[in-house]
Amino acid sequence: MKAVYFRIASYLVAISVANICQAVDADVDSIVLKPIEVKESHLGGDYFGLDVHLDGDRLKDKKSQNIGALLDGELGVSATGYGAGASRPVMRGLSGSRVQLLENGLAVGDVSSISPDHAVANTMGQIDEVEILRGPAALAYGSGISGGVVNIINHRISRRPINELSGSAEVGYETGNDRKLAMASLASGANAIAWRFDASSDHSGDYRIPSYAELGGPTAGWAISPGVSVDVPYARRLPRSYNRQDSVGLGLSYLRNTGYTGISLDHVQHDYGVPTSEGAQITQSQSRYSLEHLSKSPWQGVEALRISLSGGNYGHDENDAAGVVQTRWKSQSIGGKADYFLE
């Protein structure tokens, strides 16, 4: 009886498979596969295996006042928090120098990895893409980068011809901190020349909170933000949580069939408070310049060679509650890399 049972069962399975195959053959013309878009990584190729790539509407929906808040909530990513001005990504529980921040594939050139109250010196208003890289491939950018790499991308240097005038503008307002946001970009070109100009302004006041910053009373010993009267009880606002950032940038590219060469300049001015009882405030600025060159088929067996250079002048002042400078940081940075792609 067992042999008969198994034989009957095998016949039933064979009949079911045959019926399924016939049904698939009958409907094969109606099966439509969704297109898959494949993009090259700005970090240097598909072999890196990016964990996260933000662009388009997904990036617009998450735009924030700092890069930490922008990436907070992505898989394995959280953020440090020192108010609206200073926040860095925390990846797999690691932060500081173990998480490398890049802009267009090169180091940002600030001192945000030294202390969590130091802001990242990038232009939040003009971010076109964000890439996150984790795992062994991140070690290509340093032996101590065990957390991962975040690449912040802007398109000031155009890699493709621009044959018509185009632009975009955005304005916004938030009630929780009286945030006023305005940014615009303009791009055009003719023949082998392409250019892009962008500017942004993002100002917010102190955050609204349900009660006092501490339970001790109107001020509770907290230093009051600049421009706020000391005589007014400081309730329902978090002192020194304001954030103000202004930026301007310009890019110019020369394009031809064998590649392109582009330069860009940008400047960011960033003033923000650190919401502690001491009332610290930081004034930050950075001027950055970049050069990118790509040659197609420069040598036999090499499909393309890309050379990138960047440098900048960075500085910030750490002021006490009275506006007196207590610490001053200044640094100059220069970096570069070369990527080649084999045929």
Coordinates of C-alpha atoms in Angstrom, one line a residue:
M1 CA 0.0 0.0 0.0
K2 CA 2.9 2.4 0.7
A3 CA 4.4 1.9 -2.7
V4 CA 1.0 2.5 -4.4
Y5 CA 0.5 5.7 -2.3
F6 CA 3.8 7.2 -3.2
R7 CA 3.4 6.3 -6.9
I8 CA -0.1 8.0 -7.0
A9 CA 1.4 11.0 -5.2
S10 CA 4.2 11.4 -7.7
Y11 CA 1.6 11.2 -10.6
L12 CA -0.4 14.0 -8.9
V13 CA 2.7 16.2 -8.6
A14 CA 3.7 15.6 -12.2
I15 CA 0.2 16.5 -13.4
S16 CA 0.2 19.7 -11.2
V17 CA 3.6 20.8 -12.6
A18 CA 2.4 20.2 -16.2
N19 CA -0.8 22.2 -15.6
I20 CA 1.3 25.1 -14.1
C21 CA 3.6 25.1 -17.2
Q22 CA 0.7 25.1 -19.5
A23 CA -0.8 28.1 -17.6
V24 CA 2.5 30.0 -17.8
D25 CA 2.8 29.2 -21.5
A26 CA -0.7 30.5 -22.1
D27 CA 0.0 33.8 -20.4
V28 CA 3.6 34.3 -21.3
D29 CA 2.8 37.2 -23.7
S30 CA 1.2 39.2 -20.9
I31 CA 4.2 39.1 -18.5
V32 CA 5.9 42.6 -18.4
L33 CA 9.1 43.0 -16.5
K34 CA 9.8 46.3 -14.7
P35 CA 12.8 48.2 -15.9
I36 CA 15.9 48.3 -13.7
E37 CA 18.0 51.5 -13.6
V38 CA 21.7 50.9 -13.1
K39 CA 23.8 53.9 -12.0
E40 CA 27.6 54.2 -11.6
S41 CA 28.8 55.0 -8.1
H42 CA 30.6 58.4 -7.8
L43 CA 32.9 56.6 -5.4
G44 CA 34.4 54.7 -8.3
G45 CA 32.4 51.8 -9.7
D46 CA 29.8 49.1 -9.1
Y47 CA 32.2 46.8 -7.3
F48 CA 31.9 49.0 -4.2
G49 CA 28.3 47.8 -3.6
L50 CA 26.6 50.8 -2.1
D51 CA 24.4 50.2 0.8
V52 CA 22.2 53.4 0.5
H53 CA 21.7 55.8 -2.4
L54 CA 19.5 58.8 -1.9
D55 CA 18.4 61.1 -4.8
G56 CA 15.3 62.6 -6.4
D57 CA 12.1 62.7 -4.5
R58 CA 13.4 60.4 -1.7
L59 CA 16.1 62.9 -1.0
K60 CA 13.8 65.9 -1.1
D61 CA 11.4 64.2 1.4
K62 CA 14.3 63.8 3.9
K63 CA 16.1 67.1 3.5
S64 CA 17.2 68.4 6.8
Q65 CA 19.4 71.1 8.4
N66 CA 22.4 68.8 8.8
I67 CA 23.7 65.6 7.3
G68 CA 23.1 63.6 10.5
A69 CA 19.4 64.3 10.6
L70 CA 19.2 63.6 6.9
L71 CA 20.5 60.1 7.2
D72 CA 19.0 59.3 10.6
G73 CA 16.7 56.3 10.2
E74 CA 18.4 54.7 7.3
L75 CA 19.3 51.0 7.9
G76 CA 22.1 50.9 10.5
V77 CA 22.4 54.7 10.7
S78 CA 21.6 57.1 13.6
A79 CA 22.9 60.5 14.4
T80 CA 24.7 62.6 17.1
G81 CA 22.7 65.5 18.4
Y82 CA 23.9 68.9 19.5
G83 CA 21.0 71.0 18.3
A84 CA 20.1 71.8 14.7
G85 CA 23.5 73.0 13.8
A86 CA 25.8 70.0 14.5
S87 CA 25.0 66.4 13.8
R88 CA 27.1 63.6 12.2
P89 CA 26.0 60.1 11.2
V90 CA 26.6 57.2 13.5
M91 CA 27.0 54.0 11.6
R92 CA 26.8 50.6 13.2
G93 CA 27.4 52.3 16.6
L94 CA 30.6 54.0 15.3
S95 CA 31.1 57.7 14.9
G96 CA 33.8 60.4 14.8
S97 CA 36.9 59.5 12.7
R98 CA 35.5 56.0 12.1
V99 CA 32.9 57.4 9.8
Q100 CA 34.4 59.3 6.8
L101 CA 32.5 62.2 5.2
L102 CA 33.2 63.0 1.6
E103 CA 32.0 65.6 -0.8
N104 CA 32.1 64.5 -4.5
G105 CA 34.4 61.7 -3.5
L106 CA 37.0 63.8 -1.5
A107 CA 37.3 64.7 2.1
V108 CA 35.1 67.6 3.3
G109 CA 38.1 69.2 5.1
D110 CA 36.5 70.3 8.4
V111 CA 37.0 69.3 12.0
S112 CA 33.6 67.7 12.7
S113 CA 35.2 64.3 13.5
I114 CA 37.1 65.8 16.5
S115 CA 34.1 66.9 18.6
P116 CA 30.4 66.2 18.3
D117 CA 29.5 69.9 18.6
H118 CA 31.5 70.7 15.4
A119 CA 29.2 70.9 12.4
V120 CA 30.0 69.3 9.0
A121 CA 31.1 72.1 6.6
N122 CA 28.9 71.1 3.7
T123 CA 26.2 73.0 1.9
M124 CA 22.9 71.3 2.9
G125 CA 20.8 73.4 0.5
Q126 CA 22.5 72.1 -2.6
I127 CA 22.8 68.3 -2.2
D128 CA 21.8 66.3 -5.3
E129 CA 22.7 62.7 -4.1
V130 CA 24.0 60.9 -1.0
E131 CA 25.8 57.6 -1.1
I132 CA 26.6 55.3 1.9
L133 CA 29.3 52.7 1.7
R134 CA 30.0 50.1 4.5
G135 CA 32.0 47.0 4.8
P136 CA 35.5 46.1 3.7
A137 CA 35.3 48.4 0.6
A138 CA 35.2 51.4 3.0
L139 CA 38.8 50.6 4.0
A140 CA 39.9 52.0 0.6
Y141 CA 39.5 55.5 2.2
G142 CA 41.5 54.7 5.3
S143 CA 42.4 51.9 7.6
G144 CA 40.5 53.3 10.5
I145 CA 37.2 53.8 8.7
S146 CA 35.4 50.8 10.2
G147 CA 32.0 52.5 10.4
G148 CA 31.6 53.5 6.8
V149 CA 31.8 56.3 4.2
V150 CA 29.2 59.0 3.4
N151 CA 29.6 60.7 0.0
I152 CA 27.7 64.0 -0.4
I153 CA 27.3 64.8 -4.1
N154 CA 26.5 68.1 -5.9
H155 CA 26.4 68.6 -9.6
R156 CA 28.2 71.9 -9.9
I157 CA 30.7 70.3 -12.3
S158 CA 28.6 69.1 -15.2
R159 CA 29.5 65.8 -16.8
R160 CA 27.1 66.2 -19.7
P161 CA 26.3 69.0 -22.1
I162 CA 23.6 71.5 -21.1
N163 CA 21.9 73.0 -24.2
E164 CA 19.2 75.1 -22.6
L165 CA 18.6 77.3 -19.6
S166 CA 17.2 75.5 -16.6
G167 CA 16.7 76.2 -13.0
S168 CA 14.9 75.4 -9.8
A169 CA 13.8 77.3 -6.7
E170 CA 12.4 76.2 -3.3
V171 CA 11.1 78.1 -0.3
G172 CA 9.8 76.8 3.0
Y173 CA 8.8 77.7 6.5
E174 CA 8.6 75.7 9.7
T175 CA 6.6 76.7 12.8
G176 CA 8.5 74.7 15.4
N177 CA 11.6 76.8 15.1
D178 CA 10.5 79.7 12.8
R179 CA 12.7 78.2 10.1
K180 CA 12.9 80.2 6.8
L181 CA 14.4 78.4 3.9
A182 CA 15.1 79.7 0.3
M183 CA 17.4 78.1 -2.3
A184 CA 17.8 78.4 -6.0
S185 CA 20.0 77.0 -8.8
L186 CA 20.5 78.0 -12.4
A187 CA 22.3 76.1 -15.2
S188 CA 23.0 76.6 -18.8
G189 CA 25.5 76.1 -21.5
A190 CA 26.5 76.5 -25.1
N191 CA 28.6 74.3 -27.4
A192 CA 31.3 72.8 -25.2
I193 CA 30.7 75.0 -22.2
A194 CA 28.3 74.3 -19.3
W195 CA 27.9 76.2 -16.0
R196 CA 25.8 76.1 -12.9
F197 CA 25.2 78.6 -10.1
D198 CA 23.4 77.9 -6.8
A199 CA 22.7 79.8 -3.6
S200 CA 20.8 79.0 -0.4
S201 CA 19.8 80.5 2.9
D202 CA 18.5 78.5 5.8
H203 CA 17.7 80.3 9.0
S204 CA 15.9 79.0 12.1
G205 CA 15.4 80.3 15.6
D206 CA 15.2 78.4 18.9
Y207 CA 13.1 75.3 19.1
R208 CA 9.7 75.5 20.8
I209 CA 9.4 73.1 23.8
P210 CA 6.5 72.3 26.1
S211 CA 8.0 74.1 29.1
Y212 CA 11.3 75.4 30.4
A213 CA 14.6 74.0 29.4
E214 CA 15.0 72.9 33.1
L215 CA 12.6 72.7 35.9
G216 CA 14.2 75.5 37.9
G217 CA 12.3 78.4 36.5
P218 CA 12.2 80.8 33.5
T219 CA 15.9 80.7 32.7
A220 CA 17.2 78.0 35.1
G221 CA 20.7 79.4 34.7
W222 CA 20.7 79.0 31.0
A223 CA 22.3 81.7 28.9
I224 CA 19.8 83.5 26.7
S225 CA 20.2 83.4 22.9
P226 CA 21.4 86.6 21.2
G227 CA 18.6 89.1 20.4
V228 CA 16.2 87.8 23.1
S229 CA 15.4 90.0 26.0
V230 CA 16.5 88.8 29.3
D231 CA 13.5 90.5 31.0
V232 CA 11.1 88.2 29.3
P233 CA 10.6 84.8 31.0
Y234 CA 12.3 82.3 28.7
A235 CA 9.6 79.7 28.5
R236 CA 8.7 77.2 25.8
R237 CA 12.0 77.8 23.9
L238 CA 15.3 75.8 24.0
P239 CA 18.1 78.4 24.4
R240 CA 20.9 78.3 21.8
S241 CA 19.2 75.9 19.5
Y242 CA 19.1 78.3 16.6
N243 CA 20.8 77.6 13.3
R244 CA 21.7 79.9 10.3
Q245 CA 23.5 78.8 7.1
D246 CA 24.1 80.7 3.9
S247 CA 26.0 79.4 0.9
V248 CA 26.8 80.2 -2.7
G249 CA 28.5 78.1 -5.4
L250 CA 29.6 78.2 -9.1
G251 CA 30.7 75.5 -11.4
L252 CA 32.1 75.6 -15.0
S253 CA 32.8 72.6 -17.3
Y254 CA 34.4 72.2 -20.7
L255 CA 33.0 69.1 -22.4
R256 CA 34.2 67.2 -25.5
N257 CA 33.9 63.8 -27.0
T258 CA 37.0 62.5 -25.3
G259 CA 36.0 63.7 -21.8
Y260 CA 35.5 66.8 -19.8
T261 CA 37.3 69.2 -17.4
G262 CA 35.5 71.2 -14.7
I263 CA 36.1 73.5 -11.8
S264 CA 33.9 74.7 -9.0
L265 CA 34.0 77.2 -6.2
D266 CA 31.7 77.5 -3.2
H267 CA 31.5 79.3 0.1
V268 CA 29.4 78.4 3.2
Q269 CA 28.8 80.6 6.3
H270 CA 27.3 78.7 9.2
D271 CA 26.4 80.2 12.6
Y272 CA 24.7 78.0 15.2
G273 CA 24.2 77.6 18.9
V274 CA 25.0 74.6 21.2
P275 CA 22.0 74.1 23.5
T276 CA 23.7 73.7 26.8
S277 CA 23.5 75.8 30.0
E278 CA 26.8 77.4 29.2
G279 CA 25.4 79.0 26.1
A280 CA 28.1 78.3 23.6
Q281 CA 27.8 79.5 20.0
I282 CA 29.9 78.7 17.0
T283 CA 30.6 80.7 13.9
Q284 CA 31.9 78.6 11.0
S285 CA 33.0 79.3 7.4
Q286 CA 34.6 77.4 4.6
S287 CA 35.7 78.3 1.1
R288 CA 36.3 75.2 -1.2
Y289 CA 37.5 74.8 -4.7
S290 CA 37.5 71.6 -6.8
L291 CA 38.9 70.4 -10.1
E292 CA 37.7 67.3 -12.0
H293 CA 39.0 65.9 -15.3
L294 CA 38.0 62.8 -17.2
S295 CA 39.7 61.3 -20.3
K296 CA 38.2 58.5 -22.3
S297 CA 40.5 55.8 -23.7
P298 CA 43.7 57.6 -22.7
W299 CA 45.7 54.4 -23.2
Q300 CA 45.2 51.0 -24.7
G301 CA 43.2 48.8 -22.4
V302 CA 42.0 51.7 -20.2
E303 CA 38.4 52.8 -20.8
A304 CA 38.6 56.1 -18.8
L305 CA 40.8 58.0 -16.4
R306 CA 39.3 60.4 -13.9
I307 CA 41.4 62.8 -11.8
S308 CA 39.8 64.8 -8.9
L309 CA 41.4 67.5 -6.8
S310 CA 40.0 69.7 -4.0
G311 CA 41.1 72.1 -1.4
G312 CA 39.7 74.6 1.0
N313 CA 40.2 77.1 3.8
Y314 CA 38.2 76.3 6.9
G315 CA 37.8 78.1 10.2
H316 CA 35.4 78.4 13.1
D317 CA 35.2 80.4 16.4
E318 CA 33.8 79.0 19.6
N319 CA 32.2 81.8 21.6
D320 CA 30.9 82.0 25.1
A321 CA 27.5 83.4 26.1
A322 CA 28.8 87.0 25.9
G323 CA 30.1 86.4 22.3
V324 CA 33.8 86.4 23.4
V325 CA 36.0 84.0 21.4
Q326 CA 37.3 81.1 23.5
T327 CA 38.7 78.8 20.9
R328 CA 39.6 79.4 17.3
W329 CA 40.1 76.7 14.7
K330 CA 41.8 77.3 11.3
S331 CA 42.9 74.7 8.7
Q332 CA 43.8 74.4 5.1
S333 CA 43.2 71.2 3.3
I334 CA 44.0 69.7 -0.1
G335 CA 43.3 66.2 -1.5
G336 CA 43.1 64.3 -4.7
K337 CA 42.5 60.9 -6.2
A338 CA 42.7 59.2 -9.6
D339 CA 40.3 56.5 -10.8
Y340 CA 40.9 54.4 -13.9
F341 CA 38.4 52.0 -15.5
L342 CA 39.7 49.1 -17.5
E343 CA 38.0 47.9 -20.7

